[in-house]
Amino acid sequence: MERRRLLEDLPQRILGSTRVLAVIGDPIEHSFSPPMHNRVIQHLGLDLVYVAFRVKPEAISSAIAGMRALQILGMNVTVPHKQAVIPYLDEVSEEARIVGAVNTIHNREGVLVGYNTDIYGIQSALRYTAQLDPLPSVVALLGASGAGRGILYAIATQPEVQEIRLFNRTLAKAEDLAREMEEVTGKRILPLPLEASSLKTYLPGCGLLINATSVGMYPKVDESPVPNPQLLDPEMVVYDAVFNPLESRLVKMARARGCAAYGGLDMLVYQGAKAFEIWTGVFPSVEIMRSAVLEVATLRGNLF
Ligand code: ATR
């Protein structure tokens, strides 16, 4: 039933001239990118189609060679390949190189250029969705793995941000990342253990809390990286990069506490919009992209 409803949306206008866009990942079946991009392609009447390919880690080099051979115009890259694709590209943007992750590849007439539009995604979600413009000068970030790394760079490079308190379950990872990003950005980055006692001491004074851990993500929907709501100041804005479920336990908890709180959906939408602009030169409607994602999420009962 779900598949039939989704298929009704498939563009029935694929021609000999149609260029291909794609996302590669493993797993990939539940990606929101195909409906999100195909909806704007349809809306703009472009001769493009966007598909998903499940690529195993050992097949990355052949997938990129295939992109060249088939002249695929653009690809998104998702878990677990964002780092692994880098050596196979011809050029990589400076920010993608620093973060060490590429989520967008543009085939510029045979030259494969890698970008990281996740950085733009979080910056825009905070600026436009959470209406934090400027950002607070002290920001708390939970998580020091792949997602945390990109978000840390995106935040620390904003001129108004002076200090980031970086909490992670494995403190050594936070320490390494803090040292590295302090050097790159010149900002003060404080590594801290992700524990109730350090949250209690160091969350006060943070105007924004961002969760970049996987805690609360499907299927562990009853978990929250912040163990109790008393740790949150109602004045604090909470942004959870988790978008499955759309409203995480942390978001619900923060709202109940009186905080303005947002799920990660718009991060996904804005990274997609930026990628689309890189490929086509057109910045698409984020409203249309968001509504395509919400429709698919609703069909799936908001879990995927
Ligand atoms: P990935 O590395 O692919 O981004 P991950 O291994 O699930 O995903 O880890 C994502 C982040 O969530 C990490 O910061 C991880 O903390 P560690 O560095 O200590 O592994 C954090 N994380 C995952 N499960 C957690 C849990 N139960 N409690 C606290 N943090 C957790």
Short mmCIF file of C-alpha atoms and ligand atoms in Angstrom, two decimals, residues 143-147 168-170 173 194 212-215, ligand 1:
data_model
loop_
_atom_site.label_atom_id
_atom_site.label_comp_id
_atom_site.label_asym_id
_atom_site.label_seq_id
_atom_site.Cartn_x
_atom_site.Cartn_y
_atom_site.Cartn_z
CA GLY A 143 28.21 13.92 20.13
CA ALA A 144 31.72 13.78 18.71
CA SER A 145 31.37 11.26 15.88
CA GLY A 146 30.64 11.89 12.18
CA ALA A 147 27.55 14.07 12.59
CA ASN A 168 30.54 12.87 24.43
CA ARG A 169 30.11 9.48 26.10
CA THR A 170 33.68 8.59 25.15
CA LYS A 173 36.91 11.33 21.24
CA LEU A 194 28.20 13.15 28.51
CA ALA A 212 24.38 15.04 17.34
CA THR A 213 24.44 11.66 19.08
CA SER A 214 22.33 8.79 17.83
CA VAL A 215 20.52 8.52 21.17
P1 ATR B 1 28.28 7.39 13.86
O1 ATR B 1 29.68 7.19 14.40
O2 ATR B 1 27.98 6.62 12.62
O3 ATR B 1 27.90 8.85 13.74
P2 ATR B 1 27.39 6.11 16.35
O4 ATR B 1 28.57 5.21 16.41
O5 ATR B 1 26.04 5.56 16.70
O6 ATR B 1 27.22 6.79 14.93
O7 ATR B 1 27.71 7.32 17.36
C1 ATR B 1 27.10 8.56 17.25
C2 ATR B 1 27.30 9.34 18.51
O8 ATR B 1 26.33 8.94 19.46
C3 ATR B 1 28.64 9.21 19.21
O9 ATR B 1 28.96 10.47 19.74
C4 ATR B 1 28.34 8.21 20.31
O10 ATR B 1 29.17 8.31 21.45
P3 ATR B 1 30.58 7.54 21.54
O11 ATR B 1 31.55 8.38 20.79
O12 ATR B 1 30.88 7.44 22.98
O13 ATR B 1 30.36 6.19 20.89
C5 ATR B 1 26.94 8.60 20.67
N1 ATR B 1 26.20 7.54 21.31
C6 ATR B 1 25.70 6.43 20.75
N2 ATR B 1 25.02 5.70 21.64
C7 ATR B 1 25.10 6.37 22.82
C8 ATR B 1 24.58 6.15 24.14
N3 ATR B 1 23.84 5.07 24.41
N4 ATR B 1 24.84 7.05 25.09
C9 ATR B 1 25.58 8.15 24.83
N5 ATR B 1 26.09 8.43 23.60
C10 ATR B 1 25.86 7.56 22.62
#
